[in-house]
C-alpha atoms as a printed R data frame, in Angstrom:
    type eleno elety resid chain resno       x       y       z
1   ATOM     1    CA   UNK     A     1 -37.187 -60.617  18.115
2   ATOM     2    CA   UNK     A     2 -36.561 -57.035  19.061
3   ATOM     3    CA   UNK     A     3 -38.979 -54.428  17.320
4   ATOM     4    CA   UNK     A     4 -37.394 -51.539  15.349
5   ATOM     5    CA   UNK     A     5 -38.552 -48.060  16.652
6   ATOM     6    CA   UNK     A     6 -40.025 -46.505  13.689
7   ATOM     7    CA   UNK     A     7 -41.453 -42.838  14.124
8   ATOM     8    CA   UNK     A     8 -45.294 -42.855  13.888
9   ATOM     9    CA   UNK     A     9 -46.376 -40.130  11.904
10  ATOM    10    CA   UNK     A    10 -47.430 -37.757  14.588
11  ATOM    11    CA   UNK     A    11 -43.275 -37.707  15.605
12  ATOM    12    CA   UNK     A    12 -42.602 -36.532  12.206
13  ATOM    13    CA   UNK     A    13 -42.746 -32.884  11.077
14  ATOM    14    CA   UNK     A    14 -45.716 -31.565   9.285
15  ATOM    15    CA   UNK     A    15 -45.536 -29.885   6.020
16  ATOM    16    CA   UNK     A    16 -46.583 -26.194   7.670
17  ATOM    17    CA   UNK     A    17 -43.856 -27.026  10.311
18  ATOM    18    CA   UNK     A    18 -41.589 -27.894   7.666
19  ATOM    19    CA   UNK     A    19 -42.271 -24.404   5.691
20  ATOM    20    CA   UNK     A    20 -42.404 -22.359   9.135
21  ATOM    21    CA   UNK     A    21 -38.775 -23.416   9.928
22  ATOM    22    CA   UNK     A    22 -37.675 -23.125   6.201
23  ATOM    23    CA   UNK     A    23 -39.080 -19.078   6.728
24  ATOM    24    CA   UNK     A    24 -37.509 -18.726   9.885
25  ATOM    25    CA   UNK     A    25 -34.248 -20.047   8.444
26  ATOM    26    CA   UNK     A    26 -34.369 -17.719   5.696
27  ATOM    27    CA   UNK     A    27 -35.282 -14.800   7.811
28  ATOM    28    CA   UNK     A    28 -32.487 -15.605  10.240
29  ATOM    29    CA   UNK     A    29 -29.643 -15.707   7.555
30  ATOM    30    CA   UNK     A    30 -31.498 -12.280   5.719
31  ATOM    31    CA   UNK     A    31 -31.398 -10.528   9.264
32  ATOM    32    CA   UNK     A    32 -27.426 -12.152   9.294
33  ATOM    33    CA   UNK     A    33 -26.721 -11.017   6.095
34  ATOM    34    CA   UNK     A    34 -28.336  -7.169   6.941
35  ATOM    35    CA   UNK     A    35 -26.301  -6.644  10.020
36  ATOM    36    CA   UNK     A    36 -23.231  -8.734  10.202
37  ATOM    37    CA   UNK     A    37 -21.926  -9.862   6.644
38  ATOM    38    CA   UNK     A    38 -22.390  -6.674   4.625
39  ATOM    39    CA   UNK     A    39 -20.992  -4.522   7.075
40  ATOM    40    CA   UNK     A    40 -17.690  -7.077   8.093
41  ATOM    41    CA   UNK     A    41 -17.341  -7.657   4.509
42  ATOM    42    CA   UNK     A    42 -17.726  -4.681   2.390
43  ATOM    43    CA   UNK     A    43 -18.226  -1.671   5.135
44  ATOM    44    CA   UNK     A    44 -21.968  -1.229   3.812
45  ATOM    45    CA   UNK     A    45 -24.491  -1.064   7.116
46  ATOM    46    CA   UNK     A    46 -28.086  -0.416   6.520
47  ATOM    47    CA   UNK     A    47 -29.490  -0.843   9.602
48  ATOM    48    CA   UNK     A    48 -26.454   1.244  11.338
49  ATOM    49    CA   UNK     A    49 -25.866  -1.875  14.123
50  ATOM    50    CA   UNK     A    50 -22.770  -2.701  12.317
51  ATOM    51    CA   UNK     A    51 -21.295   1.019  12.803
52  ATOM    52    CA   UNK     A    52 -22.116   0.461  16.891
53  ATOM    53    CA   UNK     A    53 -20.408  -2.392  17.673
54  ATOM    54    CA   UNK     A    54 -17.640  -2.023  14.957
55  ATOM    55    CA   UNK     A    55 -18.482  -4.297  12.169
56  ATOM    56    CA   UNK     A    56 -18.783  -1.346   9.248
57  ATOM    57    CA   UNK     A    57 -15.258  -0.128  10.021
58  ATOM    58    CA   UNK     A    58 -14.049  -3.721   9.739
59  ATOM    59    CA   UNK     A    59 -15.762  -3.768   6.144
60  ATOM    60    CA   UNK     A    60 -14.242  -0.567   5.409
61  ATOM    61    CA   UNK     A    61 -10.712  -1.285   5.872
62  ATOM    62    CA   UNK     A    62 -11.130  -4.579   4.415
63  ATOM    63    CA   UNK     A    63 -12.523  -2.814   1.285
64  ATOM    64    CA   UNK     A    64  -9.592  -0.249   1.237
65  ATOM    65    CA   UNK     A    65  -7.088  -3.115   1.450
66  ATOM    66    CA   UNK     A    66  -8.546  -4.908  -1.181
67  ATOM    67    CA   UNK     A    67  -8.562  -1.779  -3.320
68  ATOM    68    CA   UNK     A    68  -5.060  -0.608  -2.263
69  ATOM    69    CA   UNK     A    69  -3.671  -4.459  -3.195
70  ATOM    70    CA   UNK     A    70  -5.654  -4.486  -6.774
71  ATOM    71    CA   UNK     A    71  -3.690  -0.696  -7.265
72  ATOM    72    CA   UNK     A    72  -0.621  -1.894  -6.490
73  ATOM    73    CA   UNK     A    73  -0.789  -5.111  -8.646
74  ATOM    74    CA   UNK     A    74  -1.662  -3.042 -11.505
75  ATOM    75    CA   UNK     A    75   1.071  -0.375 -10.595
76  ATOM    76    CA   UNK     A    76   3.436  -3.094 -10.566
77  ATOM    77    CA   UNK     A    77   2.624  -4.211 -13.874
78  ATOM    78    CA   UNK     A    78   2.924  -1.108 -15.629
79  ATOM    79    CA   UNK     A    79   5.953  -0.497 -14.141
80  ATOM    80    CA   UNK     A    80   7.530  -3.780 -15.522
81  ATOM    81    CA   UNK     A    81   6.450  -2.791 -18.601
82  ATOM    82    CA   UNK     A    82   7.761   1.082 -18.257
83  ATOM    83    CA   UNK     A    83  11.006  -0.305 -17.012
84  ATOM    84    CA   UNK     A    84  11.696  -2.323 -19.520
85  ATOM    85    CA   UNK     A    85  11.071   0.631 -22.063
86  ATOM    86    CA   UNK     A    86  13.539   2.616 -20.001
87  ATOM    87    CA   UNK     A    87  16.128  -0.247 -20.102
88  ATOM    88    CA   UNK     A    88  15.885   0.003 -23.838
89  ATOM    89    CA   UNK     A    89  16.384   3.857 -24.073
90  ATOM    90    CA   UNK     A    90  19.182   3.798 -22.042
91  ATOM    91    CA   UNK     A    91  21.044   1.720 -23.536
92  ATOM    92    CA   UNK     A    92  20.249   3.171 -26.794
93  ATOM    93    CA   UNK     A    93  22.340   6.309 -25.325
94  ATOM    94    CA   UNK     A    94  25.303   6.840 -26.822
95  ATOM    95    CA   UNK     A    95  27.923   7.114 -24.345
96  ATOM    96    CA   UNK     A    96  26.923   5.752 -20.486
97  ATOM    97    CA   UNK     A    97  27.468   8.939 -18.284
98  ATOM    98    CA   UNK     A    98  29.825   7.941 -15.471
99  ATOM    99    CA   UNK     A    99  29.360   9.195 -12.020
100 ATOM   100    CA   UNK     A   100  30.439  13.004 -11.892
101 ATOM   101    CA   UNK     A   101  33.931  13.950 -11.194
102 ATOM   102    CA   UNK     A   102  34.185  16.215  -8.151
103 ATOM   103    CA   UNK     A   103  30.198  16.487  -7.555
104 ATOM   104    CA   UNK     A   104  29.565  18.297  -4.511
105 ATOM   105    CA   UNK     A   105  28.588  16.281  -1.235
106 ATOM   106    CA   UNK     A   106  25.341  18.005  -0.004
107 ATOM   107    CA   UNK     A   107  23.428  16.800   3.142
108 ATOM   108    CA   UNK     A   108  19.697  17.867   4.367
109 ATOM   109    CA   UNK     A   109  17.071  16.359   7.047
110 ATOM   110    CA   UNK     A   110  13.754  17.056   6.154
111 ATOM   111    CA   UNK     A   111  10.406  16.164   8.261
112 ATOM   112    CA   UNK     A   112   6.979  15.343   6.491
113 ATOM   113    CA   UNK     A   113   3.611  14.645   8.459
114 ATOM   114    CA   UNK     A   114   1.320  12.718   7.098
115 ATOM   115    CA   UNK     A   115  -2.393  12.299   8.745
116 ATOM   116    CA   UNK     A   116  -3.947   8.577   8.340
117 ATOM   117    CA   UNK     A   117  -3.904   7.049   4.724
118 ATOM   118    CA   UNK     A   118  -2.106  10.297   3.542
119 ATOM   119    CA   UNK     A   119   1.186   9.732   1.345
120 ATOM   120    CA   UNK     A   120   4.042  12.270   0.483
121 ATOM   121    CA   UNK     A   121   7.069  11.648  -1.064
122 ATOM   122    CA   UNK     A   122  10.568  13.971  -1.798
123 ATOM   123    CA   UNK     A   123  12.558  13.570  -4.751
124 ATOM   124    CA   UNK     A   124  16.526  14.463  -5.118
125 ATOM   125    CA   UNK     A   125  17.554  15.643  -8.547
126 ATOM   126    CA   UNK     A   126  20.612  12.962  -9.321
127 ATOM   127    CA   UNK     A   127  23.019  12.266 -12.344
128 ATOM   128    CA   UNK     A   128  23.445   8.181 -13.389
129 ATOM   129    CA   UNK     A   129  26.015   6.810 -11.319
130 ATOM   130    CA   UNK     A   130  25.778   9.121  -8.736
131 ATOM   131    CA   UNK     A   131  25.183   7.880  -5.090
132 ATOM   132    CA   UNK     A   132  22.987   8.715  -1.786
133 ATOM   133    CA   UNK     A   133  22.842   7.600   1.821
134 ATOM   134    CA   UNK     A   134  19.981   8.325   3.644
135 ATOM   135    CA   UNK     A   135  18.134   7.178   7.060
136 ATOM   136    CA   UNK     A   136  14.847   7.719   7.461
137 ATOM   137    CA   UNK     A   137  11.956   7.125  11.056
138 ATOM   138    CA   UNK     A   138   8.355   7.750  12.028
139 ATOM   139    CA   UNK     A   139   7.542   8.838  15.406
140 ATOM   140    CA   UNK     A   140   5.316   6.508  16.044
141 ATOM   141    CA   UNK     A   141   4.184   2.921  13.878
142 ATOM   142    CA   UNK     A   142   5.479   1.799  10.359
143 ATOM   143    CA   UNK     A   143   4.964   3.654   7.470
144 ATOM   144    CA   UNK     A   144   4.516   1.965   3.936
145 ATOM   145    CA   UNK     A   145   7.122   3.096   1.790
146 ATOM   146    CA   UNK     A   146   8.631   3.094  -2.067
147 ATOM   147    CA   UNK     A   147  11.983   4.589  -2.864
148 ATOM   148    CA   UNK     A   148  11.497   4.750  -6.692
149 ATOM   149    CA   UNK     A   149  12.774   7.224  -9.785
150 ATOM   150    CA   UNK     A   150  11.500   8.700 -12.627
151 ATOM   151    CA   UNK     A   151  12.455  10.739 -15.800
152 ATOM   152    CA   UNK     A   152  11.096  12.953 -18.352
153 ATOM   153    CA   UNK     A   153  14.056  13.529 -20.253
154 ATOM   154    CA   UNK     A   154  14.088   9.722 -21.128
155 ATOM   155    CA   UNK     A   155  10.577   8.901 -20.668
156 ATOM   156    CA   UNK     A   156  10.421   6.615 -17.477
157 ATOM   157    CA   UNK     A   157   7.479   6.981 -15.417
158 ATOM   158    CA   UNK     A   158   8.332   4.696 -12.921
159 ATOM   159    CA   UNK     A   159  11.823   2.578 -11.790
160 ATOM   160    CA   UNK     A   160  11.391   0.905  -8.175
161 ATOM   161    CA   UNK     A   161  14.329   0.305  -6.255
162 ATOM   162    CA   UNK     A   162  12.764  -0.869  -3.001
163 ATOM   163    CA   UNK     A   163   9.361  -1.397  -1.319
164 ATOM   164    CA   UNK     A   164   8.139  -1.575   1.996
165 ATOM   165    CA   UNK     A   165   6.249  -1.054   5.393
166 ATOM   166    CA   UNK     A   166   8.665  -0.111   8.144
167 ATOM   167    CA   UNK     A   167   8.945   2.424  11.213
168 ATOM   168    CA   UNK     A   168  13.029   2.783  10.745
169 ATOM   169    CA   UNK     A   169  15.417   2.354   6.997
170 ATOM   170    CA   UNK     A   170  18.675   3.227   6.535
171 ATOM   171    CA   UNK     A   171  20.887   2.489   2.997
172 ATOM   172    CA   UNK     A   172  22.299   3.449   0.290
173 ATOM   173    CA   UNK     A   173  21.654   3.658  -3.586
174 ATOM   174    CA   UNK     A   174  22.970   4.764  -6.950
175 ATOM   175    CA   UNK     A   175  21.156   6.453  -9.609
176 ATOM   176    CA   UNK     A   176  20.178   4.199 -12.471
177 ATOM   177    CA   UNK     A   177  19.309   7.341 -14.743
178 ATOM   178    CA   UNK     A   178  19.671  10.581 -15.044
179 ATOM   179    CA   UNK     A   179  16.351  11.883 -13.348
180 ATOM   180    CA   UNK     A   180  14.205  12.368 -10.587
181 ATOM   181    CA   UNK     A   181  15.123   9.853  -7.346
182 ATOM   182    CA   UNK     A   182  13.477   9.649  -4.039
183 ATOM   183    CA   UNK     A   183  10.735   8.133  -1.478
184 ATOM   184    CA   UNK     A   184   7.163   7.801  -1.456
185 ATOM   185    CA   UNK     A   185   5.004   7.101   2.284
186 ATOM   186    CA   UNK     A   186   1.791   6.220   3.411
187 ATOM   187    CA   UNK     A   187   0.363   6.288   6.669
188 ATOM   188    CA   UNK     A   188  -1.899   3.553   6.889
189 ATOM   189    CA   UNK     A   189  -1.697   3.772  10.841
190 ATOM   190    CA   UNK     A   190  -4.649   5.812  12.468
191 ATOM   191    CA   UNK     A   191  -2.646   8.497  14.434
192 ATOM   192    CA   UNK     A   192  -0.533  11.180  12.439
193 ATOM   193    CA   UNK     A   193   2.858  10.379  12.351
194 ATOM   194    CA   UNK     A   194   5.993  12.317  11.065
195 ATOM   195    CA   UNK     A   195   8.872  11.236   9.010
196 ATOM   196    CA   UNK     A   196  12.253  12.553   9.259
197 ATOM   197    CA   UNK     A   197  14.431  11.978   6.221
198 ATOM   198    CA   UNK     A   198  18.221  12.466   6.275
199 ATOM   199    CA   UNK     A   199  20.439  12.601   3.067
200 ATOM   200    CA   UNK     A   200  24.068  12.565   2.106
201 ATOM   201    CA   UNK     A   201  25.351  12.211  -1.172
202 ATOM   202    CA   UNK     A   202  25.658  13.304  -4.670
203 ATOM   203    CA   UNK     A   203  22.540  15.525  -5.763
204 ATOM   204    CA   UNK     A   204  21.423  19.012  -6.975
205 ATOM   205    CA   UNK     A   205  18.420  19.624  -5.569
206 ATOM   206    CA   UNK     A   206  16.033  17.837  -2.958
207 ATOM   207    CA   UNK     A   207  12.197  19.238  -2.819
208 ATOM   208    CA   UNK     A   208   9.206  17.453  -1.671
209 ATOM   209    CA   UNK     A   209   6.268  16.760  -3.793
């Protein structure tokens, strides 16, 4: 009959052992914590390692996209809401204006430079019904974009017609409303780029804002 190898009790850990390693665990994941979760996580870096080998940065941009997705989901919202309201007004109008008879074909290229995470946008004054072509390029990377309109006369703050990030778009689109129609961009790249906007179509007025 084989005898089973059962630890005598100077193999086994002592208690002090046992509470030395606990400590040393804690201090380990504290020291962890400090330098490598709080500044890959939420760009905060006390002891100022995470800033040297690139950890804080990490945190930072993490935090910014975090924020920047929370501010769109709530931008989206309200503009469901506020485009809904402007459904309702507008079809409250009495008579639908049709596109304008004879409106004069204008045509501009504009350029707007925008440093890293700053956003511009240009607006073309348009009738309802009236319609635009346009192409539009960075220089260099994508640029995060929303071609959207708004009016004061009928109280829309916001109507989206297309979102994106892209470095090249080229299209076409018809005024829903009487109002204010055009393109915001954001450079979330981390060299300045410039954006060169070309427009044909059926507008008044194009001015950047």
């Amino acid at each position: 009959m084989s005898k089973s190898n059962i630890p005598t009790d100077r193999e086994l850990p002592s208690t002090n052992q046992l509470i030395k390693s606990t400590i040393l665990a804690a201090a380990t994941a504290g020291v962890l914590l400090i330098t490598v979760v709080m500044p890959a996580e939420y760009g905060i870096d006390p002891t100022g390692i995470g800033n040297v080998i690139g950890l804080k940065k990490m945190g930072e941009i993490r935090v910014s996209l975090e924020k920047e997705a929370a501010a769109d989901q709530a931008k989206n919202l309200s503009a469901n809401t506020e485009e809904k309201q402007g459904e309702i007004k507008i079809d409250a109008a009495t008579t639908p204006k049709p596109t304008t008879a004879g409106a004069a074909i204008l045509n501009h290229e504009m350029q707007v430079k925008l440093a890293p995470d700053e956003g511009k946008e240009i607006k073309l004054d348009m009738s309802k019904g009236n319609k635009v072509q346009y192409t539009w390029s960075t220089d260099r990377g994508k640029a995060n974009f929303d071609l959207h309109a708004d009016s004061q006369k009928l109280n829309i703050n916001y109507y989206q017609y297309s979102k994106g990030s892209e470095q090249r778009k080229e299209g076409e689109f018809e005024a829903a409303f009487d109002g204010s129609h055009g393109w915001f961009w954001r450079n979330r790249t981390s060299n300045t780029i410039t954006i060169t906007l070309k427009t044909k179509g059926e507008y008044t007025d194009i001015k950047q804002k």
